[in-house]
PDB file of N, CA and C in Angstrom:
ATOM      1  N   MET A  45      -6.862  27.277  22.116  1.00 58.00           N
ATOM      2  CA  MET A  45      -6.197  26.574  21.310  1.00 58.00           C
ATOM      3  C   MET A  45      -6.088  24.729  21.778  1.00 58.00           C
ATOM      4  N   ALA A  46      -6.279  24.189  20.867  1.00 89.00           N
ATOM      5  CA  ALA A  46      -6.133  22.697  21.242  1.00 89.00           C
ATOM      6  C   ALA A  46      -5.050  22.507  21.689  1.00 89.00           C
ATOM      7  N   ILE A  47      -4.157  22.661  20.912  1.00 96.00           N
ATOM      8  CA  ILE A  47      -2.740  21.923  21.193  1.00 96.00           C
ATOM      9  C   ILE A  47      -1.880  22.905  22.132  1.00 96.00           C
ATOM     10  N   THR A  48      -0.646  22.625  23.259  1.00 96.00           N
ATOM     11  CA  THR A  48       0.266  23.588  23.884  1.00 96.00           C
ATOM     12  C   THR A  48       0.872  23.069  23.918  1.00 96.00           C
ATOM     13  N   ILE A  49       2.050  23.714  23.859  1.00 97.00           N
ATOM     14  CA  ILE A  49       3.834  23.332  24.041  1.00 97.00           C
ATOM     15  C   ILE A  49       4.512  24.469  25.106  1.00 97.00           C
ATOM     16  N   THR A  50       4.567  23.318  26.051  1.00 96.00           N
ATOM     17  CA  THR A  50       5.698  24.466  27.136  1.00 96.00           C
ATOM     18  C   THR A  50       6.916  23.666  27.315  1.00 96.00           C
ATOM     19  N   ASP A  51       8.086  24.655  27.899  1.00 96.00           N
ATOM     20  CA  ASP A  51       8.547  23.838  28.609  1.00 96.00           C
ATOM     21  C   ASP A  51       9.680  23.327  27.635  1.00 96.00           C
ATOM     22  N   LEU A  52       9.885  24.105  26.514  1.00 96.00           N
ATOM     23  CA  LEU A  52      10.969  23.510  25.357  1.00 96.00           C
ATOM     24  C   LEU A  52      12.162  24.025  25.827  1.00 96.00           C
ATOM     25  N   LYS A  53      12.979  22.952  25.757  1.00 97.00           N
ATOM     26  CA  LYS A  53      14.458  22.710  25.823  1.00 97.00           C
ATOM     27  C   LYS A  53      15.428  22.274  24.755  1.00 97.00           C
ATOM     28  N   ILE A  54      16.485  22.874  24.503  1.00 97.00           N
ATOM     29  CA  ILE A  54      17.371  22.297  23.672  1.00 97.00           C
ATOM     30  C   ILE A  54      18.951  22.552  24.256  1.00 97.00           C
ATOM     31  N   ASP A  55      19.438  21.545  24.274  1.00 97.00           N
ATOM     32  CA  ASP A  55      20.724  21.295  25.016  1.00 97.00           C
ATOM     33  C   ASP A  55      22.006  20.439  23.983  1.00 97.00           C
ATOM     34  N   PRO A  56      23.349  20.985  23.928  1.00 97.00           N
ATOM     35  CA  PRO A  56      23.386  22.399  24.496  1.00 97.00           C
ATOM     36  C   PRO A  56      22.988  23.525  23.663  1.00 97.00           C
ATOM     37  N   MET A  57      22.953  24.735  23.877  1.00 96.00           N
ATOM     38  CA  MET A  57      22.840  25.614  23.059  1.00 96.00           C
ATOM     39  C   MET A  57      23.814  26.827  23.135  1.00 96.00           C
ATOM     40  N   PRO A  58      24.875  26.912  22.191  1.00 97.00           N
ATOM     41  CA  PRO A  58      24.782  26.570  20.638  1.00 97.00           C
ATOM     42  C   PRO A  58      24.587  24.935  20.374  1.00 97.00           C
ATOM     43  N   LEU A  59      24.183  24.435  19.727  1.00 97.00           N
ATOM     44  CA  LEU A  59      24.513  22.994  19.186  1.00 97.00           C
ATOM     45  C   LEU A  59      26.031  23.379  18.622  1.00 97.00           C
ATOM     46  N   LYS A  60      26.881  21.875  18.598  1.00 97.00           N
ATOM     47  CA  LYS A  60      27.752  21.865  18.191  1.00 97.00           C
ATOM     48  C   LYS A  60      27.977  20.935  17.036  1.00 97.00           C
ATOM     49  N   ARG A  61      28.585  21.490  16.139  1.00 96.00           N
ATOM     50  CA  ARG A  61      28.978  20.299  15.056  1.00 96.00           C
ATOM     51  C   ARG A  61      29.365  19.000  15.238  1.00 96.00           C
ATOM     52  N   GLY A  62      28.998  17.782  14.755  1.00 96.00           N
ATOM     53  CA  GLY A  62      29.600  16.716  15.624  1.00 96.00           C
ATOM     54  C   GLY A  62      29.676  16.014  16.738  1.00 96.00           C
ATOM     55  N   TYR A  63      28.663  16.657  17.482  1.00 97.00           N
ATOM     56  CA  TYR A  63      28.522  16.336  19.175  1.00 97.00           C
ATOM     57  C   TYR A  63      27.424  16.385  19.145  1.00 97.00           C
ATOM     58  N   TRP A  64      26.514  15.681  20.550  1.00 97.00           N
ATOM     59  CA  TRP A  64      25.163  15.388  20.671  1.00 97.00           C
ATOM     60  C   TRP A  64      24.449  16.598  20.895  1.00 97.00           C
ATOM     61  N   GLY A  65      22.865  16.445  20.360  1.00 97.00           N
ATOM     62  CA  GLY A  65      22.158  17.607  20.953  1.00 97.00           C
ATOM     63  C   GLY A  65      21.069  16.741  21.067  1.00 97.00           C
ATOM     64  N   ARG A  66      20.301  17.444  21.965  1.00 97.00           N
ATOM     65  CA  ARG A  66      18.830  17.387  22.449  1.00 97.00           C
ATOM     66  C   ARG A  66      17.579  17.891  22.358  1.00 97.00           C
ATOM     67  N   GLY A  67      16.497  18.190  21.890  1.00 97.00           N
ATOM     68  CA  GLY A  67      15.071  19.036  22.145  1.00 97.00           C
ATOM     69  C   GLY A  67      14.193  18.407  22.812  1.00 97.00           C
ATOM     70  N   GLU A  68      13.640  18.711  24.037  1.00 97.00           N
ATOM     71  CA  GLU A  68      12.788  18.125  24.675  1.00 97.00           C
ATOM     72  C   GLU A  68      11.661  19.254  24.862  1.00 97.00           C
ATOM     73  N   ALA A  69      10.516  19.137  24.994  1.00 98.00           N
ATOM     74  CA  ALA A  69       9.071  19.868  24.631  1.00 98.00           C
ATOM     75  C   ALA A  69       7.818  18.831  25.774  1.00 98.00           C
ATOM     76  N   LYS A  70       6.819  19.634  26.666  1.00 97.00           N
ATOM     77  CA  LYS A  70       5.811  19.226  26.945  1.00 97.00           C
ATOM     78  C   LYS A  70       4.592  19.508  26.243  1.00 97.00           C
ATOM     79  N   ILE A  71       4.024  18.319  25.694  1.00 98.00           N
ATOM     80  CA  ILE A  71       3.124  19.090  24.655  1.00 98.00           C
ATOM     81  C   ILE A  71       1.594  18.166  24.762  1.00 98.00           C
ATOM     82  N   LYS A  72       0.751  18.786  24.710  1.00 96.00           N
ATOM     83  CA  LYS A  72      -0.594  18.469  25.351  1.00 96.00           C
ATOM     84  C   LYS A  72      -1.739  18.927  24.235  1.00 96.00           C
ATOM     85  N   SER A  73      -2.530  18.126  24.458  1.00 94.00           N
ATOM     86  CA  SER A  73      -3.950  18.630  23.762  1.00 94.00           C
ATOM     87  C   SER A  73      -5.533  19.271  24.105  1.00 94.00           C
ATOM     88  N   GLU A  74      -5.938  19.036  24.143  1.00 91.00           N
ATOM     89  CA  GLU A  74      -7.202  19.495  24.972  1.00 91.00           C
ATOM     90  C   GLU A  74      -8.278  18.533  24.257  1.00 91.00           C
ATOM     91  N   GLU A  75      -8.692  18.445  22.672  1.00 89.00           N
ATOM     92  CA  GLU A  75      -8.814  17.570  22.209  1.00 89.00           C
ATOM     93  C   GLU A  75      -9.566  15.750  21.902  1.00 89.00           C
ATOM     94  N   GLY A  76      -7.719  15.648  21.876  1.00 88.00           N
ATOM     95  CA  GLY A  76      -7.331  14.341  21.344  1.00 88.00           C
ATOM     96  C   GLY A  76      -5.855  14.058  21.696  1.00 88.00           C
ATOM     97  N   ALA A  77      -5.394  12.819  21.586  1.00 94.00           N
ATOM     98  CA  ALA A  77      -4.540  12.263  21.655  1.00 94.00           C
ATOM     99  C   ALA A  77      -3.598  12.776  20.915  1.00 94.00           C
ATOM    100  N   ILE A  78      -2.129  13.157  21.305  1.00 96.00           N
ATOM    101  CA  ILE A  78      -0.685  13.495  20.210  1.00 96.00           C
ATOM    102  C   ILE A  78      -0.400  12.237  19.620  1.00 96.00           C
ATOM    103  N   VAL A  79      -0.618  12.402  18.191  1.00 96.00           N
ATOM    104  CA  VAL A  79      -0.282  11.512  17.578  1.00 96.00           C
ATOM    105  C   VAL A  79       0.958  11.428  16.564  1.00 96.00           C
ATOM    106  N   GLU A  80       1.825  12.369  16.553  1.00 97.00           N
ATOM    107  CA  GLU A  80       2.876  13.291  15.357  1.00 97.00           C
ATOM    108  C   GLU A  80       3.475  13.946  15.861  1.00 97.00           C
ATOM    109  N   VAL A  81       4.761  14.291  16.260  1.00 98.00           N
ATOM    110  CA  VAL A  81       5.721  14.960  16.735  1.00 98.00           C
ATOM    111  C   VAL A  81       6.595  15.136  15.850  1.00 98.00           C
ATOM    112  N   PHE A  82       7.238  16.034  15.508  1.00 98.00           N
ATOM    113  CA  PHE A  82       8.358  16.246  14.010  1.00 98.00           C
ATOM    114  C   PHE A  82       8.889  17.407  14.142  1.00 98.00           C
ATOM    115  N   VAL A  83      10.319  17.701  13.725  1.00 97.00           N
ATOM    116  CA  VAL A  83      10.801  18.934  13.398  1.00 97.00           C
ATOM    117  C   VAL A  83      11.257  19.155  12.060  1.00 97.00           C
ATOM    118  N   ILE A  84      10.940  20.212  11.115  1.00 96.00           N
ATOM    119  CA  ILE A  84      11.279  20.759  10.118  1.00 96.00           C
ATOM    120  C   ILE A  84      12.373  21.485   9.719  1.00 96.00           C
ATOM    121  N   ASP A  85      13.588  20.681   9.187  1.00 93.00           N
ATOM    122  CA  ASP A  85      14.883  22.116   9.408  1.00 93.00           C
ATOM    123  C   ASP A  85      14.252  22.621   7.858  1.00 93.00           C
ATOM    124  N   PRO A  86      15.533  23.597   8.134  1.00 90.00           N
ATOM    125  CA  PRO A  86      15.430  24.435   6.445  1.00 90.00           C
ATOM    126  C   PRO A  86      15.230  23.845   5.268  1.00 90.00           C
ATOM    127  N   LEU A  87      16.233  22.677   5.134  1.00 89.00           N
ATOM    128  CA  LEU A  87      16.402  21.884   3.807  1.00 89.00           C
ATOM    129  C   LEU A  87      14.924  21.271   3.616  1.00 89.00           C
ATOM    130  N   GLY A  88      14.066  20.986   4.503  1.00 94.00           N
ATOM    131  CA  GLY A  88      12.876  20.802   4.578  1.00 94.00           C
ATOM    132  C   GLY A  88      12.838  18.757   5.202  1.00 94.00           C
ATOM    133  N   ASN A  89      13.590  18.405   5.820  1.00 93.00           N
ATOM    134  CA  ASN A  89      14.069  17.410   6.167  1.00 93.00           C
ATOM    135  C   ASN A  89      13.250  17.255   7.316  1.00 93.00           C
ATOM    136  N   ARG A  90      12.729  15.851   7.937  1.00 96.00           N
ATOM    137  CA  ARG A  90      11.706  15.847   9.166  1.00 96.00           C
ATOM    138  C   ARG A  90      12.205  14.708  10.117  1.00 96.00           C
ATOM    139  N   TYR A  91      12.450  15.217  11.421  1.00 96.00           N
ATOM    140  CA  TYR A  91      12.803  14.341  12.400  1.00 96.00           C
ATOM    141  C   TYR A  91      11.779  14.595  13.284  1.00 96.00           C
ATOM    142  N   TRP A  92      11.568  13.024  13.841  1.00 97.00           N
ATOM    143  CA  TRP A  92      10.628  12.515  14.472  1.00 97.00           C
ATOM    144  C   TRP A  92      10.733  12.485  15.769  1.00 97.00           C
ATOM    145  N   ALA A  93      10.041  12.791  17.022  1.00 98.00           N
ATOM    146  CA  ALA A  93      10.389  12.778  18.480  1.00 98.00           C
ATOM    147  C   ALA A  93       9.726  11.512  18.746  1.00 98.00           C
ATOM    148  N   GLU A  94      10.417  11.033  19.892  1.00 97.00           N
ATOM    149  CA  GLU A  94       9.786   9.803  20.701  1.00 97.00           C
ATOM    150  C   GLU A  94       9.015  10.397  22.172  1.00 97.00           C
ATOM    151  N   ARG A  95       8.089   9.677  22.441  1.00 97.00           N
ATOM    152  CA  ARG A  95       7.494  10.114  23.496  1.00 97.00           C
ATOM    153  C   ARG A  95       8.099   9.166  24.979  1.00 97.00           C
ATOM    154  N   ARG A  96       8.513  10.296  25.628  1.00 95.00           N
ATOM    155  CA  ARG A  96       9.417  10.190  27.105  1.00 95.00           C
ATOM    156  C   ARG A  96       8.828  10.406  28.094  1.00 95.00           C
ATOM    157  N   GLY A  97       7.220   9.663  28.274  1.00 89.00           N
ATOM    158  CA  GLY A  97       6.709   9.688  29.841  1.00 89.00           C
ATOM    159  C   GLY A  97       5.621  10.361  29.189  1.00 89.00           C
ATOM    160  N   GLU A  98       4.760  10.644  29.813  1.00 89.00           N
ATOM    161  CA  GLU A  98       3.402  11.541  29.988  1.00 89.00           C
ATOM    162  C   GLU A  98       3.857  13.075  29.022  1.00 89.00           C
ATOM    163  N   ASP A  99       3.548  13.250  28.380  1.00 95.00           N
ATOM    164  CA  ASP A  99       3.297  14.522  27.464  1.00 95.00           C
ATOM    165  C   ASP A  99       4.708  14.872  27.390  1.00 95.00           C
ATOM    166  N   ILE A 100       5.785  14.309  27.300  1.00 97.00           N
ATOM    167  CA  ILE A 100       7.190  14.821  27.266  1.00 97.00           C
ATOM    168  C   ILE A 100       7.198  13.998  25.933  1.00 97.00           C
ATOM    169  N   PHE A 101       8.371  15.037  25.231  1.00 98.00           N
ATOM    170  CA  PHE A 101       8.709  14.577  23.445  1.00 98.00           C
ATOM    171  C   PHE A 101      10.070  14.789  23.450  1.00 98.00           C
ATOM    172  N   VAL A 102      10.763  13.980  22.775  1.00 98.00           N
ATOM    173  CA  VAL A 102      11.952  14.380  22.894  1.00 98.00           C
ATOM    174  C   VAL A 102      13.025  13.732  21.342  1.00 98.00           C
ATOM    175  N   ILE A 103      13.792  14.886  20.919  1.00 97.00           N
ATOM    176  CA  ILE A 103      14.466  14.372  19.781  1.00 97.00           C
ATOM    177  C   ILE A 103      15.814  14.624  20.250  1.00 97.00           C
ATOM    178  N   GLU A 104      16.577  13.464  19.892  1.00 96.00           N
ATOM    179  CA  GLU A 104      18.017  13.935  20.464  1.00 96.00           C
ATOM    180  C   GLU A 104      19.239  12.975  19.070  1.00 96.00           C
ATOM    181  N   GLY A 105      20.128  13.795  18.952  1.00 93.00           N
ATOM    182  CA  GLY A 105      21.118  12.881  18.056  1.00 93.00           C
ATOM    183  C   GLY A 105      22.380  13.741  17.944  1.00 93.00           C
ATOM    184  N   THR A 106      23.233  13.413  17.224  1.00 94.00           N
ATOM    185  CA  THR A 106      24.223  13.967  16.619  1.00 94.00           C
ATOM    186  C   THR A 106      24.340  14.868  15.625  1.00 94.00           C
ATOM    187  N   ILE A 107      25.112  16.086  15.623  1.00 93.00           N
ATOM    188  CA  ILE A 107      24.514  17.123  14.816  1.00 93.00           C
ATOM    189  C   ILE A 107      25.319  16.019  13.747  1.00 93.00           C
ATOM    190  N   PRO A 108      25.367  16.634  12.649  1.00 91.00           N
ATOM    191  CA  PRO A 108      26.138  16.289  11.448  1.00 91.00           C
ATOM    192  C   PRO A 108      27.697  16.979  11.174  1.00 91.00           C
ATOM    193  N   TYR A 109      28.882  16.049  11.206  1.00 93.00           N
ATOM    194  CA  TYR A 109      30.113  17.148  11.210  1.00 93.00           C
ATOM    195  C   TYR A 109      30.039  18.179  10.178  1.00 93.00           C
ATOM    196  N   ASP A 110      29.134  17.951   9.102  1.00 93.00           N
ATOM    197  CA  ASP A 110      29.422  18.596   7.854  1.00 93.00           C
ATOM    198  C   ASP A 110      28.223  19.737   8.111  1.00 93.00           C
ATOM    199  N   ALA A 111      27.235  20.382   8.876  1.00 91.00           N
ATOM    200  CA  ALA A 111      25.979  20.941   9.048  1.00 91.00           C
ATOM    201  C   ALA A 111      26.718  22.402   9.055  1.00 91.00           C
ATOM    202  N   PRO A 112      26.298  23.335   8.438  1.00 93.00           N
ATOM    203  CA  PRO A 112      26.827  24.391   8.375  1.00 93.00           C
ATOM    204  C   PRO A 112      26.505  25.134   9.456  1.00 93.00           C
ATOM    205  N   GLN A 113      27.500  26.166  10.054  1.00 96.00           N
ATOM    206  CA  GLN A 113      27.257  27.091  11.108  1.00 96.00           C
ATOM    207  C   GLN A 113      26.530  28.042  10.723  1.00 96.00           C
ATOM    208  N   GLY A 114      25.968  28.873  11.589  1.00 97.00           N
ATOM    209  CA  GLY A 114      25.082  29.669  11.558  1.00 97.00           C
ATOM    210  C   GLY A 114      23.948  29.550  12.296  1.00 97.00           C
ATOM    211  N   SER A 115      22.682  30.585  12.569  1.00 97.00           N
ATOM    212  CA  SER A 115      21.478  30.647  13.416  1.00 97.00           C
ATOM    213  C   SER A 115      20.721  30.132  12.083  1.00 97.00           C
ATOM    214  N   TYR A 116      19.648  29.209  12.693  1.00 96.00           N
ATOM    215  CA  TYR A 116      18.311  28.610  11.830  1.00 96.00           C
ATOM    216  C   TYR A 116      16.970  28.907  12.636  1.00 96.00           C
ATOM    217  N   THR A 117      15.965  28.822  11.775  1.00 97.00           N
ATOM    218  CA  THR A 117      14.859  28.468  12.256  1.00 97.00           C
ATOM    219  C   THR A 117      14.212  27.156  11.906  1.00 97.00           C
ATOM    220  N   LEU A 118      13.858  26.520  12.621  1.00 96.00           N
ATOM    221  CA  LEU A 118      13.285  25.107  12.859  1.00 96.00           C
ATOM    222  C   LEU A 118      11.515  25.275  13.178  1.00 96.00           C
ATOM    223  N   TYR A 119      11.057  24.251  12.602  1.00 97.00           N
ATOM    224  CA  TYR A 119       9.981  24.259  13.001  1.00 97.00           C
ATOM    225  C   TYR A 119       8.860  23.005  13.322  1.00 97.00           C
ATOM    226  N   LEU A 120       8.691  23.251  14.805  1.00 98.00           N
ATOM    227  CA  LEU A 120       8.060  22.086  15.177  1.00 98.00           C
ATOM    228  C   LEU A 120       6.507  21.826  15.033  1.00 98.00           C
ATOM    229  N   VAL A 121       6.197  20.725  14.732  1.00 98.00           N
ATOM    230  CA  VAL A 121       4.487  20.566  14.074  1.00 98.00           C
ATOM    231  C   VAL A 121       4.236  18.991  15.424  1.00 98.00           C
ATOM    232  N   VAL A 122       2.937  19.569  15.504  1.00 98.00           N
ATOM    233  CA  VAL A 122       2.387  18.969  16.528  1.00 98.00           C
ATOM    234  C   VAL A 122       1.013  18.136  16.010  1.00 98.00           C
ATOM    235  N   ARG A 123       0.889  16.902  15.562  1.00 97.00           N
ATOM    236  CA  ARG A 123      -0.722  16.962  15.204  1.00 97.00           C
ATOM    237  C   ARG A 123      -1.335  15.881  16.327  1.00 97.00           C
ATOM    238  N   ASP A 124      -2.744  16.474  16.768  1.00 96.00           N
ATOM    239  CA  ASP A 124      -3.347  15.308  17.388  1.00 96.00           C
ATOM    240  C   ASP A 124      -4.792  14.327  16.909  1.00 96.00           C
ATOM    241  N   SER A 125      -5.188  13.279  17.212  1.00 95.00           N
ATOM    242  CA  SER A 125      -6.338  12.453  16.857  1.00 95.00           C
ATOM    243  C   SER A 125      -7.238  13.345  16.037  1.00 95.00           C
ATOM    244  N   LYS A 126      -7.667  14.445  16.595  1.00 94.00           N
ATOM    245  CA  LYS A 126      -8.355  15.240  16.091  1.00 94.00           C
ATOM    246  C   LYS A 126      -8.690  16.015  15.038  1.00 94.00           C
ATOM    247  N   GLY A 127      -7.204  15.937  14.280  1.00 93.00           N
ATOM    248  CA  GLY A 127      -6.835  16.886  13.348  1.00 93.00           C
ATOM    249  C   GLY A 127      -6.583  17.859  13.343  1.00 93.00           C
ATOM    250  N   ASN A 128      -6.450  18.612  14.624  1.00 95.00           N
ATOM    251  CA  ASN A 128      -5.635  19.605  15.012  1.00 95.00           C
ATOM    252  C   ASN A 128      -3.724  19.652  14.647  1.00 95.00           C
ATOM    253  N   GLU A 129      -3.420  20.843  14.497  1.00 96.00           N
ATOM    254  CA  GLU A 129      -1.964  21.091  13.932  1.00 96.00           C
ATOM    255  C   GLU A 129      -1.512  22.384  14.764  1.00 96.00           C
ATOM    256  N   GLU A 130      -0.677  22.276  15.179  1.00 96.00           N
ATOM    257  CA  GLU A 130       0.087  23.290  16.005  1.00 96.00           C
ATOM    258  C   GLU A 130       1.744  23.157  15.245  1.00 96.00           C
ATOM    259  N   ARG A 131       1.853  25.021  14.864  1.00 96.00           N
ATOM    260  CA  ARG A 131       3.646  24.555  14.372  1.00 96.00           C
ATOM    261  C   ARG A 131       4.240  26.117  15.082  1.00 96.00           C
ATOM    262  N   LYS A 132       5.336  25.489  15.542  1.00 97.00           N
ATOM    263  CA  LYS A 132       6.148  26.532  16.669  1.00 97.00           C
ATOM    264  C   LYS A 132       7.335  26.783  15.834  1.00 97.00           C
ATOM    265  N   PRO A 133       7.954  28.197  15.651  1.00 97.00           N
ATOM    266  CA  PRO A 133       9.136  28.082  15.255  1.00 97.00           C
ATOM    267  C   PRO A 133      10.229  27.999  16.148  1.00 97.00           C
ATOM    268  N   ILE A 134      11.116  27.652  16.061  1.00 97.00           N
ATOM    269  CA  ILE A 134      12.626  27.447  17.114  1.00 97.00           C
ATOM    270  C   ILE A 134      13.805  28.235  16.381  1.00 97.00           C
ATOM    271  N   ASN A 135      14.400  28.852  16.829  1.00 97.00           N
ATOM    272  CA  ASN A 135      15.483  29.509  16.231  1.00 97.00           C
ATOM    273  C   ASN A 135      16.652  28.346  17.373  1.00 97.00           C
ATOM    274  N   ILE A 136      17.561  28.363  16.324  1.00 97.00           N
ATOM    275  CA  ILE A 136      18.757  27.461  17.053  1.00 97.00           C
ATOM    276  C   ILE A 136      20.327  28.376  16.439  1.00 97.00           C
ATOM    277  N   GLU A 137      21.307  27.627  16.784  1.00 97.00           N
ATOM    278  CA  GLU A 137      22.164  28.263  16.336  1.00 97.00           C
ATOM    279  C   GLU A 137      23.763  26.835  16.464  1.00 97.00           C
ATOM    280  N   ILE A 138      23.845  27.003  15.181  1.00 97.00           N
ATOM    281  CA  ILE A 138      25.135  25.595  15.219  1.00 97.00           C
ATOM    282  C   ILE A 138      26.697  26.296  14.775  1.00 97.00           C
ATOM    283  N   ILE A 139      27.145  25.807  15.680  1.00 97.00           N
ATOM    284  CA  ILE A 139      28.622  26.308  15.708  1.00 97.00           C
ATOM    285  C   ILE A 139      29.938  25.134  15.569  1.00 97.00           C
TER     286      ILE A 139
END
């Protein structure tokens, strides 16, 4: 596979409404440079990751106070400069 996603971490887990949360992953491509990394939530909203060093991508921010509690599946989407795409489901919990 052209794109690999490893060392996925979400802190804290479970995520807490009104508090800071952070997701981090190591992402590499065998064929091209990583050009886009984002997460799609269950409502279809997209949140873009920032590159923080070689092959490390981070999404962080405050979990909305009105976010519904429960378990959800998000999708991490990665694209490289050769047009390859990888989607990885991520299970989270919000309390």
